[in-house]
C-alpha cells in the first residue's frame, strides 16, 4: 500500500502543475450549521438553493466529521490538519500559536494569494498565517451581527450593516482586487447561525405562518445514558429572553429607553425599526400565551423550538442568498471552472434533537459537519461521498490540489482518493474524537459538560466519559438517532472490546495524552 501511495504521489508531482493550472480555493465557512438545515442533505427541513447548487454541481459528503466539535478547536484543526492536542487548541479558551505550520501560509509561500475575511475567533490575532486578513472583533472574537467591528493589520473599523452581507461584500471586493496572475485562497467565514441569532433584515419577517417539523427526539428522556448527560445546560427548555429575540417592544422602549437590550443598542434606528416590525407582534403573542399559562411543559418546549428554529433558518436564508452572490461572481468572471469551492461549518449543531440546542457532543448531530465541494474536472456533478472524512483532511486536500507535498506530521489525509465517490481499501475505517472543553466531576466547566473521547466507524460508536468512568456504545445501523446506549448489552461485548482497542490504537497513533490535565485558558 505504501508503494502504491508513493507511485501515486510521484505521478501527481510529475504532472507538474504550472502556476496557471493550479486551482483557486474558495472556502466558505459558517458557524454551528446543522446538516438538517441544508436542502441538499437528507431529512432537510428548509430550502437552500445556492448551497444545494454546490452539492449538485459537485459533491456532498454524508460522513464528514469533526475532531473536536466546538468553534476554536475546529478552526485550528482545519488550518493545521491536526488533532487538538497537537495544535494546542484544546478548547475555546486555548491560546493560539500562530507560528506553527498552517496550510494557508504554505499555499502563500508556494505563490498563492491568500486572504481571510470574517470570523477567526482564535485567542491571538492572525500574524502571517494569511497574507491579508480582516476578522470580526469584539465579543471575544464572536463579533456583532449588526454594525460589526473588523480588525485587520491596519487597525479596527466599524462597518454599518449585517455581518453576512458585509463579509460577502468584502469577499467580493477581495476577489475583484486580487492579483489575477496568481492562484488564490480566500476563506470567507460567516458568523451565522451562531447564537444570538439575528437574521438579515430582509429575512426577519419570514415563517410567521409556518411551523417547522420537530426532530423525533425532541422529548428524548435520555434514560439509557449516564446521569450527567441530562445535567448539561443546553436544553431548549431553558432558552429565553434575547437569545430567542424576546425583548421589549418599540412602544415599551419609548417610555423606558434604559430597558433596551445591548443587541438593539448596537443597531441603527432603521435596523431597530426592522427588528421591531418583525419581532414585536411575535413577542406580544408570547406574552399572551405565557399569561394564559399555555407555555407550560411540552407546549413551552414546542414554542421555544419554533422561536429558535425560525431564527436559525432565517439566518441560513440570508447566508444562502449571499452565497448566491458569490456563485454568480464566479460564473460571471470565468472563475467557476478552476476554483475549488468548498462550503462547510466549524461543526454541526443539535437543533432540538434530544431537547438540545448546542454542539460539543460526539453525538451525530454535532459530530458531523456539513461539507460540500464543487471542483469541475475533478469531481463529477452529483457525487455522493460516503467515505469517513474529518475536518483535518481539508489542509492536505488543498496542498495536494496545489501540487504541494503533504507534511508527514499532519493527521489528516488528502481526500482526492475518495472524490469519485468510491472508498478505496486503504481509506481509514474509523475516526477519533476528543472533546476537552468540559470540566471534571468537581469542576464541570462550560455547559456543565463532561470531557469525552471516542471512536466511530461505519456502524458503531464508542464514547468514553473518562472523568466519570462511564461509557456509551451505539449501533448506528439499528439506532441512527442514538437513543439506546448498548454498553451493557452482552450481545455487543465483542464489538465493544474491539472498539476499545481501536480507540487506544488511534490515540497511540496520534500520540494523544491519556486523560490530559484541563487545558490552560486565556479569557473566553
Ligand atoms: Ca461553532
Short mmCIF file of C-alpha atoms and ligand atoms in Angstrom, two decimals:
data_model
loop_
_atom_site.label_atom_id
_atom_site.label_comp_id
_atom_site.label_asym_id
_atom_site.label_seq_id
_atom_site.Cartn_x
_atom_site.Cartn_y
_atom_site.Cartn_z
CA UNK A 1 0.00 0.00 0.00
CA UNK A 2 2.91 2.32 0.80
CA UNK A 3 4.46 1.68 -2.59
CA UNK A 4 1.10 2.29 -4.24
CA UNK A 5 0.77 5.66 -2.47
CA UNK A 6 4.32 6.58 -3.38
CA UNK A 7 3.72 5.91 -7.06
CA UNK A 8 0.51 7.93 -6.91
CA UNK A 9 2.26 10.88 -5.26
CA UNK A 10 5.13 10.67 -7.73
CA UNK A 11 2.76 10.57 -10.68
CA UNK A 12 0.88 13.53 -9.27
CA UNK A 13 4.01 15.60 -8.73
CA UNK A 14 5.37 14.73 -12.15
CA UNK A 15 2.25 16.15 -13.70
CA UNK A 16 3.95 19.43 -12.69
CA UNK A 17 1.18 21.86 -12.03
CA UNK A 18 2.19 25.14 -13.57
CA UNK A 19 1.07 28.35 -11.85
CA UNK A 20 -1.81 28.86 -14.24
CA UNK A 21 -3.03 25.25 -13.79
CA UNK A 22 -3.21 25.39 -10.06
CA UNK A 23 -6.79 25.68 -8.88
CA UNK A 24 -8.07 28.58 -6.83
CA UNK A 25 -9.58 27.67 -3.47
CA UNK A 26 -12.63 29.49 -2.14
CA UNK A 27 -13.52 28.27 1.33
CA UNK A 28 -16.95 29.37 2.52
CA UNK A 29 -17.43 28.62 6.18
CA UNK A 30 -20.17 29.20 8.74
CA UNK A 31 -20.60 28.66 12.45
CA UNK A 32 -22.86 25.98 14.01
CA UNK A 33 -24.64 24.94 10.79
CA UNK A 34 -26.80 21.83 11.27
CA UNK A 35 -26.99 19.46 8.30
CA UNK A 36 -30.78 19.29 8.58
CA UNK A 37 -30.92 22.96 7.57
CA UNK A 38 -29.18 22.47 4.21
CA UNK A 39 -31.61 21.46 1.47
CA UNK A 40 -29.16 19.02 -0.13
CA UNK A 41 -28.90 16.85 3.00
CA UNK A 42 -31.37 14.05 3.64
CA UNK A 43 -34.07 15.00 6.12
CA UNK A 44 -33.64 18.72 5.50
CA UNK A 45 -36.40 21.00 6.82
CA UNK A 46 -35.75 24.05 4.60
CA UNK A 47 -34.58 25.19 1.21
CA UNK A 48 -31.07 26.44 0.41
CA UNK A 49 -30.91 26.66 -3.40
CA UNK A 50 -27.45 28.19 -3.58
CA UNK A 51 -25.73 25.85 -1.15
CA UNK A 52 -27.53 22.98 -2.88
CA UNK A 53 -26.07 24.13 -6.18
CA UNK A 54 -22.55 23.49 -4.81
CA UNK A 55 -23.67 19.95 -3.96
CA UNK A 56 -25.45 19.26 -7.24
CA UNK A 57 -22.58 20.59 -9.36
CA UNK A 58 -20.00 18.85 -7.14
CA UNK A 59 -20.03 16.51 -4.15
CA UNK A 60 -21.98 16.18 -0.94
CA UNK A 61 -20.14 14.48 1.92
CA UNK A 62 -22.52 12.43 4.04
CA UNK A 63 -19.93 11.29 6.55
CA UNK A 64 -17.86 14.39 7.24
CA UNK A 65 -16.92 14.71 10.91
CA UNK A 66 -15.10 16.98 13.29
CA UNK A 67 -12.18 16.13 15.55
CA UNK A 68 -13.49 18.34 18.40
CA UNK A 69 -16.92 19.88 17.80
CA UNK A 70 -16.59 23.40 19.05
CA UNK A 71 -15.63 26.71 17.46
CA UNK A 72 -11.93 27.37 18.13
CA UNK A 73 -10.68 23.75 18.12
CA UNK A 74 -12.43 23.17 14.80
CA UNK A 75 -10.84 26.23 13.19
CA UNK A 76 -7.39 25.23 14.45
CA UNK A 77 -7.82 21.62 13.26
CA UNK A 78 -8.72 22.81 9.78
CA UNK A 79 -5.75 25.16 9.48
CA UNK A 80 -3.19 22.71 10.90
CA UNK A 81 -4.58 19.38 9.67
CA UNK A 82 -4.02 18.06 13.20
CA UNK A 83 -5.97 16.92 16.23
CA UNK A 84 -6.41 19.39 19.10
CA UNK A 85 -3.67 18.10 21.41
CA UNK A 86 -1.13 18.62 18.61
CA UNK A 87 -2.17 22.15 17.59
CA UNK A 88 -2.69 23.39 21.15
CA UNK A 89 -6.33 24.45 20.73
CA UNK A 90 -7.93 22.06 23.18
CA UNK A 91 -10.90 24.32 23.93
CA UNK A 92 -12.34 27.75 23.24
CA UNK A 93 -10.07 29.36 25.82
CA UNK A 94 -6.77 27.98 24.47
CA UNK A 95 -4.16 30.43 23.23
CA UNK A 96 -3.37 30.24 19.50
CA UNK A 97 0.23 29.62 18.50
CA UNK A 98 0.35 31.32 15.11
CA UNK A 99 3.96 30.30 14.49
CA UNK A 100 3.03 26.65 13.92
CA UNK A 101 2.56 25.18 10.44
CA UNK A 102 -0.77 26.11 8.80
CA UNK A 103 -1.88 25.32 5.25
CA UNK A 104 -2.69 28.94 4.21
CA UNK A 105 0.90 30.00 4.91
CA UNK A 106 2.18 27.00 2.91
CA UNK A 107 -0.02 27.98 -0.05
CA UNK A 108 1.09 31.60 0.26
CA UNK A 109 4.76 30.58 0.15
CA UNK A 110 4.03 28.49 -2.95
CA UNK A 111 2.73 31.51 -4.86
CA UNK A 112 -0.93 31.68 -3.89
CA UNK A 113 -2.51 34.97 -2.94
CA UNK A 114 -4.19 34.24 0.40
CA UNK A 115 -6.85 36.07 2.39
CA UNK A 116 -9.15 35.59 5.35
CA UNK A 117 -12.36 37.55 5.88
CA UNK A 118 -14.83 37.13 8.75
CA UNK A 119 -14.85 35.03 11.86
CA UNK A 120 -11.43 33.96 13.15
CA UNK A 121 -12.28 33.62 16.84
CA UNK A 122 -8.94 32.15 17.96
CA UNK A 123 -7.37 33.70 21.06
CA UNK A 124 -4.47 35.53 19.48
CA UNK A 125 -4.89 37.61 16.32
CA UNK A 126 -3.57 36.37 12.98
CA UNK A 127 0.00 37.31 12.13
CA UNK A 128 1.29 35.88 8.84
CA UNK A 129 -0.98 32.83 8.51
CA UNK A 130 -2.77 34.68 5.68
CA UNK A 131 -1.27 37.43 3.54
CA UNK A 132 -4.30 39.61 4.29
CA UNK A 133 -6.93 39.30 6.97
CA UNK A 134 -9.98 41.19 8.18
CA UNK A 135 -11.60 39.49 11.14
CA UNK A 136 -14.69 40.11 13.23
CA UNK A 137 -13.53 41.63 16.50
CA UNK A 138 -15.20 42.35 19.82
CA UNK A 139 -17.21 39.94 21.98
CA UNK A 140 -14.26 37.57 22.41
CA UNK A 141 -13.84 37.33 18.63
CA UNK A 142 -17.52 36.48 18.07
CA UNK A 143 -18.26 39.91 16.59
CA UNK A 144 -21.69 41.52 16.35
CA UNK A 145 -24.42 40.67 13.86
CA UNK A 146 -25.23 44.32 13.25
CA UNK A 147 -22.66 47.01 12.53
CA UNK A 148 -19.74 44.75 13.44
CA UNK A 149 -16.17 45.79 14.04
CA UNK A 150 -13.46 44.34 11.83
CA UNK A 151 -9.81 44.15 12.75
CA UNK A 152 -7.01 43.97 10.19
CA UNK A 153 -3.30 44.75 10.20
CA UNK A 154 -4.39 48.37 9.54
CA UNK A 155 -6.44 48.60 12.74
CA UNK A 156 -10.11 48.31 13.72
CA UNK A 157 -13.09 49.76 11.84
CA UNK A 158 -16.84 49.52 12.41
CA UNK A 159 -19.00 48.91 9.35
CA UNK A 160 -22.73 49.53 9.05
CA UNK A 161 -24.84 46.55 8.01
CA UNK A 162 -25.35 42.87 8.83
CA UNK A 163 -22.29 40.65 9.18
CA UNK A 164 -23.45 38.19 6.48
CA UNK A 165 -23.82 40.99 3.96
CA UNK A 166 -20.56 42.73 4.92
CA UNK A 167 -18.45 39.54 4.85
CA UNK A 168 -19.82 38.80 1.36
CA UNK A 169 -19.13 42.36 0.18
CA UNK A 170 -15.59 42.14 1.49
CA UNK A 171 -15.04 38.72 -0.11
CA UNK A 172 -16.26 40.02 -3.47
CA UNK A 173 -14.05 43.12 -3.17
CA UNK A 174 -11.09 40.89 -2.37
CA UNK A 175 -11.78 38.77 -5.46
CA UNK A 176 -12.18 41.85 -7.66
CA UNK A 177 -8.95 43.45 -6.43
CA UNK A 178 -6.77 40.34 -6.34
CA UNK A 179 -3.66 39.76 -8.43
CA UNK A 180 -5.10 37.92 -11.44
CA UNK A 181 -1.71 36.37 -12.23
CA UNK A 182 -1.73 34.24 -9.09
CA UNK A 183 -3.99 31.41 -7.95
CA UNK A 184 -5.87 32.39 -4.79
CA UNK A 185 -7.02 31.01 -1.48
CA UNK A 186 -9.84 33.01 0.05
CA UNK A 187 -11.56 31.99 3.29
CA UNK A 188 -14.88 33.79 3.85
CA UNK A 189 -16.01 32.81 7.33
CA UNK A 190 -19.53 33.77 8.43
CA UNK A 191 -20.93 34.27 11.90
CA UNK A 192 -24.39 32.87 11.15
CA UNK A 193 -26.17 30.92 12.55
CA UNK A 194 -24.30 31.26 15.87
CA UNK A 195 -26.27 32.34 18.93
CA UNK A 196 -27.66 35.09 19.48
CA UNK A 197 -29.29 34.64 16.09
CA UNK A 198 -30.36 37.82 14.34
CA UNK A 199 -31.25 37.42 10.66
CA UNK A 200 -30.57 39.92 7.88
CA UNK A 201 -33.47 42.44 7.82
CA UNK A 202 -34.94 41.12 4.56
CA UNK A 203 -35.37 37.67 6.13
CA UNK A 204 -36.61 38.77 9.56
CA UNK A 205 -40.27 38.62 8.54
CA UNK A 206 -40.28 35.02 7.24
CA UNK A 207 -42.10 31.93 8.59
CA UNK A 208 -44.77 33.56 10.76
CA UNK A 209 -47.39 31.31 9.18
CA UNK A 210 -45.24 28.20 9.07
CA UNK A 211 -44.28 25.60 11.66
CA UNK A 212 -41.03 23.67 11.14
CA UNK A 213 -41.08 19.91 11.73
CA UNK A 214 -39.83 18.90 15.17
CA UNK A 215 -36.99 16.37 15.45
CA UNK A 216 -38.27 12.93 16.52
CA UNK A 217 -36.02 13.07 19.55
CA UNK A 218 -37.22 16.47 20.85
CA UNK A 219 -38.55 14.82 24.01
CA UNK A 220 -35.83 12.19 24.45
CA UNK A 221 -35.72 11.28 28.15
CA UNK A 222 -32.01 10.36 27.87
CA UNK A 223 -32.83 7.36 30.06
CA UNK A 224 -30.17 4.94 28.80
CA UNK A 225 -27.30 7.37 29.22
CA UNK A 226 -25.08 8.33 32.12
CA UNK A 227 -26.84 10.67 34.59
CA UNK A 228 -24.58 13.66 33.91
CA UNK A 229 -25.76 13.76 30.28
CA UNK A 230 -29.15 15.11 31.34
CA UNK A 231 -27.46 17.58 33.72
CA UNK A 232 -25.85 19.59 30.95
CA UNK A 233 -27.04 23.14 30.39
CA UNK A 234 -28.14 23.18 26.78
CA UNK A 235 -31.85 22.45 26.81
CA UNK A 236 -34.18 24.32 24.52
CA UNK A 237 -36.44 24.36 27.56
CA UNK A 238 -34.07 26.76 29.34
CA UNK A 239 -33.78 29.24 26.46
CA UNK A 240 -35.44 32.55 26.98
CA UNK A 241 -35.17 36.29 26.54
CA UNK A 242 -32.96 37.94 23.99
CA UNK A 243 -31.39 34.70 22.68
CA UNK A 244 -34.87 33.97 21.29
CA UNK A 245 -35.32 37.60 20.25
CA UNK A 246 -37.80 38.17 23.07
CA UNK A 247 -37.27 41.78 24.14
CA UNK A 248 -39.32 44.91 24.92
CA UNK A 249 -41.40 46.37 22.10
CA UNK A 250 -40.75 49.69 20.40
CA UNK A 251 -43.61 51.20 22.39
CA UNK A 252 -42.30 49.87 25.71
CA UNK A 253 -38.81 51.16 24.95
CA UNK A 254 -40.14 54.62 24.02
CA UNK A 255 -41.19 55.08 27.66
CA UNK A 256 -38.23 53.19 29.17
CA UNK A 257 -35.18 53.56 26.93
CA UNK A 258 -32.94 52.20 29.70
CA UNK A 259 -34.55 48.80 29.16
CA UNK A 260 -33.09 48.47 25.67
CA UNK A 261 -31.03 45.28 25.46
CA UNK A 262 -27.47 45.62 24.17
CA UNK A 263 -28.16 43.85 20.85
CA UNK A 264 -30.74 46.52 19.97
CA UNK A 265 -28.41 49.31 21.11
CA UNK A 266 -25.90 48.09 18.52
CA UNK A 267 -28.39 48.73 15.70
CA UNK A 268 -29.11 51.94 13.83
CA UNK A 269 -32.62 53.36 14.23
CA UNK A 270 -33.65 51.97 10.83
CA UNK A 271 -32.31 48.49 11.69
CA UNK A 272 -34.12 48.61 15.05
CA UNK A 273 -37.34 49.54 13.25
CA UNK A 274 -36.97 46.47 11.02
CA UNK A 275 -36.41 44.31 14.08
CA UNK A 276 -39.42 45.74 15.95
CA UNK A 277 -41.65 45.36 12.92
CA UNK A 278 -40.82 41.64 12.73
CA UNK A 279 -40.50 40.72 16.40
CA UNK A 280 -42.89 42.95 18.35
CA UNK A 281 -46.02 41.06 17.16
CA UNK A 282 -44.34 37.71 17.94
CA UNK A 283 -43.40 38.92 21.40
CA UNK A 284 -46.93 40.24 22.08
CA UNK A 285 -48.19 36.75 21.28
CA UNK A 286 -45.51 35.22 23.52
CA UNK A 287 -46.64 37.34 26.49
CA UNK A 288 -50.29 36.45 25.79
CA UNK A 289 -49.52 32.71 25.75
CA UNK A 290 -47.37 32.95 28.85
CA UNK A 291 -50.04 34.87 30.77
CA UNK A 292 -52.66 32.32 29.78
CA UNK A 293 -50.44 29.51 31.12
CA UNK A 294 -50.12 27.99 27.66
CA UNK A 295 -46.33 27.67 27.70
CA UNK A 296 -46.05 25.06 30.44
CA UNK A 297 -44.36 21.67 29.97
CA UNK A 298 -44.12 20.26 26.46
CA UNK A 299 -46.10 23.16 24.98
CA UNK A 300 -43.37 25.53 26.18
CA UNK A 301 -40.62 23.37 24.64
CA UNK A 302 -42.54 23.27 21.36
CA UNK A 303 -42.96 27.04 21.38
CA UNK A 304 -39.28 27.61 22.19
CA UNK A 305 -38.25 25.18 19.44
CA UNK A 306 -40.26 27.15 16.87
CA UNK A 307 -38.85 30.51 18.01
CA UNK A 308 -35.33 29.04 17.94
CA UNK A 309 -35.51 27.18 14.62
CA UNK A 310 -37.26 30.00 12.78
CA UNK A 311 -34.47 32.45 13.66
CA UNK A 312 -31.91 29.77 12.84
CA UNK A 313 -33.37 29.19 9.37
CA UNK A 314 -33.86 32.92 8.76
CA UNK A 315 -30.11 33.33 9.39
CA UNK A 316 -29.40 30.48 6.94
CA UNK A 317 -31.70 32.04 4.35
CA UNK A 318 -29.59 35.21 4.47
CA UNK A 319 -26.41 33.17 4.17
CA UNK A 320 -27.76 31.19 1.23
CA UNK A 321 -28.75 34.35 -0.60
CA UNK A 322 -25.27 35.83 -0.17
CA UNK A 323 -23.58 32.55 -1.17
CA UNK A 324 -25.64 33.02 -4.35
CA UNK A 325 -23.91 36.36 -4.96
CA UNK A 326 -20.53 34.65 -4.71
CA UNK A 327 -21.60 31.85 -7.09
CA UNK A 328 -22.76 34.46 -9.57
CA UNK A 329 -19.45 36.32 -9.34
CA UNK A 330 -17.53 33.11 -10.08
CA UNK A 331 -19.84 32.42 -13.06
CA UNK A 332 -19.64 35.96 -14.44
CA UNK A 333 -15.88 36.15 -14.18
CA UNK A 334 -14.88 32.79 -15.61
CA UNK A 335 -13.72 31.52 -12.22
CA UNK A 336 -16.18 28.67 -11.69
CA UNK A 337 -14.14 26.15 -13.70
CA UNK A 338 -10.77 26.49 -12.00
CA UNK A 339 -11.89 27.14 -8.43
CA UNK A 340 -12.34 24.52 -5.71
CA UNK A 341 -15.44 25.86 -3.99
CA UNK A 342 -15.97 24.46 -0.50
CA UNK A 343 -18.82 25.02 1.90
CA UNK A 344 -18.51 23.81 5.47
CA UNK A 345 -19.15 24.85 9.05
CA UNK A 346 -16.97 24.66 12.16
CA UNK A 347 -19.32 21.93 13.38
CA UNK A 348 -22.88 20.72 13.08
CA UNK A 349 -25.48 21.58 15.68
CA UNK A 350 -28.20 19.93 17.74
CA UNK A 351 -31.30 21.78 16.55
CA UNK A 352 -33.75 20.33 19.06
CA UNK A 353 -32.55 16.71 18.89
CA UNK A 354 -32.56 15.22 22.42
CA UNK A 355 -34.14 18.52 23.51
CA UNK A 356 -30.88 20.42 23.00
CA UNK A 357 -29.65 23.49 21.14
CA UNK A 358 -25.85 23.08 21.27
CA UNK A 359 -22.80 21.28 19.88
CA UNK A 360 -19.78 19.77 21.77
CA UNK A 361 -21.09 16.18 21.95
CA UNK A 362 -19.82 13.26 19.91
CA UNK A 363 -23.45 12.54 19.03
CA UNK A 364 -24.05 12.61 15.28
CA UNK A 365 -25.79 16.00 15.00
CA UNK A 366 -22.81 17.94 16.35
CA UNK A 367 -20.00 15.49 15.50
CA UNK A 368 -20.88 15.75 11.79
CA UNK A 369 -20.13 18.88 9.79
CA UNK A 370 -21.71 19.86 6.51
CA UNK A 371 -19.25 19.56 3.64
CA UNK A 372 -19.98 20.40 0.00
CA UNK A 373 -17.22 20.71 -2.62
CA UNK A 374 -17.50 21.79 -6.25
CA UNK A 375 -14.37 21.12 -8.27
CA UNK A 376 -15.06 20.90 -12.00
CA UNK A 377 -12.84 18.44 -13.83
CA UNK A 378 -12.03 16.54 -10.65
CA UNK A 379 -15.45 15.96 -9.02
CA UNK A 380 -18.37 14.82 -11.18
CA UNK A 381 -21.64 16.67 -10.68
CA UNK A 382 -23.94 14.98 -8.18
CA UNK A 383 -21.24 12.90 -6.43
CA UNK A 384 -22.15 11.47 -3.03
CA UNK A 385 -19.16 10.75 -0.82
CA UNK A 386 -19.80 8.15 1.90
CA UNK A 387 -16.17 7.76 2.99
CA UNK A 388 -15.37 8.77 6.58
CA UNK A 389 -13.68 12.16 6.32
CA UNK A 390 -12.74 14.64 9.00
CA UNK A 391 -12.02 18.37 9.08
CA UNK A 392 -8.27 17.66 9.41
CA UNK A 393 -8.43 16.30 5.84
CA UNK A 394 -9.06 19.73 4.29
CA UNK A 395 -5.48 21.01 4.67
CA UNK A 396 -3.85 18.01 2.93
CA UNK A 397 -6.53 18.11 0.23
CA UNK A 398 -5.76 21.75 -0.56
CA UNK A 399 -1.99 21.13 -0.51
CA UNK A 400 -2.28 18.22 -2.91
CA UNK A 401 -4.57 20.24 -5.18
CA UNK A 402 -1.85 22.91 -5.33
CA UNK A 403 0.77 20.27 -6.21
CA UNK A 404 2.49 20.53 -2.81
CA UNK A 405 3.76 17.68 -0.65
CA UNK A 406 1.74 16.94 2.49
CA UNK A 407 3.99 17.11 5.59
CA UNK A 408 4.20 13.77 7.44
CA UNK A 409 3.28 15.36 10.75
CA UNK A 410 -0.29 16.07 9.58
CA UNK A 411 -3.03 13.80 10.94
CA UNK A 412 -5.40 14.41 8.05
CA UNK A 413 -5.37 12.65 4.69
CA UNK A 414 -5.93 14.21 1.25
CA UNK A 415 -9.49 13.48 0.16
CA UNK A 416 -8.65 13.20 -3.56
CA UNK A 417 -8.74 9.40 -3.12
CA UNK A 418 -12.48 9.48 -2.33
CA UNK A 419 -13.71 12.29 -4.56
CA UNK A 420 -15.03 9.89 -7.18
CA UNK A 421 -17.45 8.55 -4.58
CA UNK A 422 -15.68 5.19 -4.13
CA UNK A 423 -13.98 4.11 -0.93
CA UNK A 424 -10.55 2.56 -1.64
CA UNK A 425 -9.49 -0.33 0.62
CA UNK A 426 -6.69 1.77 2.06
CA UNK A 427 -9.06 4.51 3.26
CA UNK A 428 -9.47 4.97 7.02
CA UNK A 429 -12.00 2.70 8.69
CA UNK A 430 -12.68 4.74 11.81
CA UNK A 431 -12.34 8.21 13.34
CA UNK A 432 -11.08 9.58 16.63
CA UNK A 433 -12.99 12.28 18.51
CA UNK A 434 -11.79 14.26 21.52
CA UNK A 435 -13.61 16.98 23.49
CA UNK A 436 -11.70 18.73 26.27
CA UNK A 437 -13.64 21.93 26.94
CA UNK A 438 -15.78 20.39 29.64
CA UNK A 439 -14.81 20.03 33.21
CA UNK A 440 -14.06 17.25 35.64
CA UNK A 441 -16.62 15.99 38.17
CA UNK A 442 -15.78 18.65 40.75
CA UNK A 443 -15.42 21.43 38.18
CA UNK A 444 -17.84 20.74 35.40
CA UNK A 445 -16.73 23.51 33.03
CA UNK A 446 -18.66 25.11 30.19
CA UNK A 447 -22.29 23.98 29.91
CA UNK A 448 -21.71 21.51 32.74
CA UNK A 449 -20.32 19.23 30.03
CA UNK A 450 -18.11 16.24 30.69
CA UNK A 451 -14.89 15.77 28.73
CA UNK A 452 -15.06 12.80 26.42
CA UNK A 453 -13.37 10.91 23.63
CA UNK A 454 -14.45 8.17 21.31
CA UNK A 455 -14.22 6.26 18.09
CA UNK A 456 -16.74 5.88 15.27
CA UNK A 457 -16.59 3.51 12.36
CA UNK A 458 -19.01 2.73 9.58
CA UNK A 459 -21.50 1.21 12.01
CA UNK A 460 -20.58 1.63 15.67
CA UNK A 461 -19.73 4.42 18.05
CA UNK A 462 -17.99 4.10 21.40
CA UNK A 463 -17.74 7.11 23.73
CA UNK A 464 -15.66 7.29 26.91
CA UNK A 465 -16.54 9.88 29.57
CA UNK A 466 -13.25 9.13 31.27
CA UNK A 467 -13.58 11.52 34.21
CA UNK A 468 -16.74 9.63 35.21
CA UNK A 469 -15.55 6.16 34.25
CA UNK A 470 -18.67 5.96 32.07
CA UNK A 471 -19.07 4.59 28.54
CA UNK A 472 -21.69 4.68 25.81
CA UNK A 473 -21.97 2.41 22.79
CA UNK A 474 -24.34 2.82 19.85
CA UNK A 475 -25.14 0.58 16.91
CA UNK A 476 -25.84 3.31 14.35
CA UNK A 477 -27.24 0.88 11.80
CA UNK A 478 -30.19 -0.02 14.03
CA UNK A 479 -30.20 3.13 16.16
CA UNK A 480 -29.12 6.07 13.96
CA UNK A 481 -30.58 8.62 16.40
CA UNK A 482 -28.53 7.24 19.29
CA UNK A 483 -31.41 6.63 21.66
CA UNK A 484 -30.25 3.32 23.07
CA UNK A 485 -26.87 3.04 24.79
CA UNK A 486 -25.92 -0.66 24.46
CA UNK A 487 -22.74 -0.58 26.51
CA UNK A 488 -24.11 -3.18 28.94
CA UNK A 489 -25.74 -5.37 26.28
CA UNK A 490 -23.92 -8.77 26.25
CA UNK A 491 -24.72 -9.11 22.54
CA UNK A 492 -22.28 -6.29 21.74
CA UNK A 493 -19.38 -7.14 24.06
CA UNK A 494 -17.12 -8.40 21.26
CA UNK A 495 -17.67 -5.23 19.24
CA UNK A 496 -17.24 -3.05 22.33
CA UNK A 497 -13.90 -4.70 23.14
CA UNK A 498 -12.81 -4.27 19.53
CA UNK A 499 -13.79 -0.58 19.54
CA UNK A 500 -11.95 -0.03 22.84
CA UNK A 501 -8.87 -1.44 21.14
CA UNK A 502 -9.38 0.88 18.17
CA UNK A 503 -9.78 3.91 20.44
CA UNK A 504 -6.48 3.11 22.12
CA UNK A 505 -4.76 2.41 18.78
CA UNK A 506 -5.88 5.73 17.33
CA UNK A 507 -4.79 7.59 20.46
CA UNK A 508 -1.41 5.89 20.27
CA UNK A 509 -1.04 6.62 16.56
CA UNK A 510 -1.80 10.32 17.06
CA UNK A 511 0.09 10.45 20.37
CA UNK A 512 -2.90 11.72 22.33
CA UNK A 513 -2.07 12.10 26.02
CA UNK A 514 -4.10 9.88 28.34
CA UNK A 515 -6.51 11.84 30.49
CA UNK A 516 -4.79 15.18 29.99
CA UNK A 517 -4.99 17.96 32.55
CA UNK A 518 -7.60 20.65 31.99
CA UNK A 519 -6.47 22.98 29.20
CA UNK A 520 -4.96 26.33 30.05
CA UNK A 521 -7.45 29.10 29.40
CA UNK A 522 -6.92 32.63 28.23
CA UNK A 523 -10.01 34.79 28.67
CA UNK A 524 -13.10 33.39 26.99
CA1 LIG B 1 -19.28 26.94 16.17
#
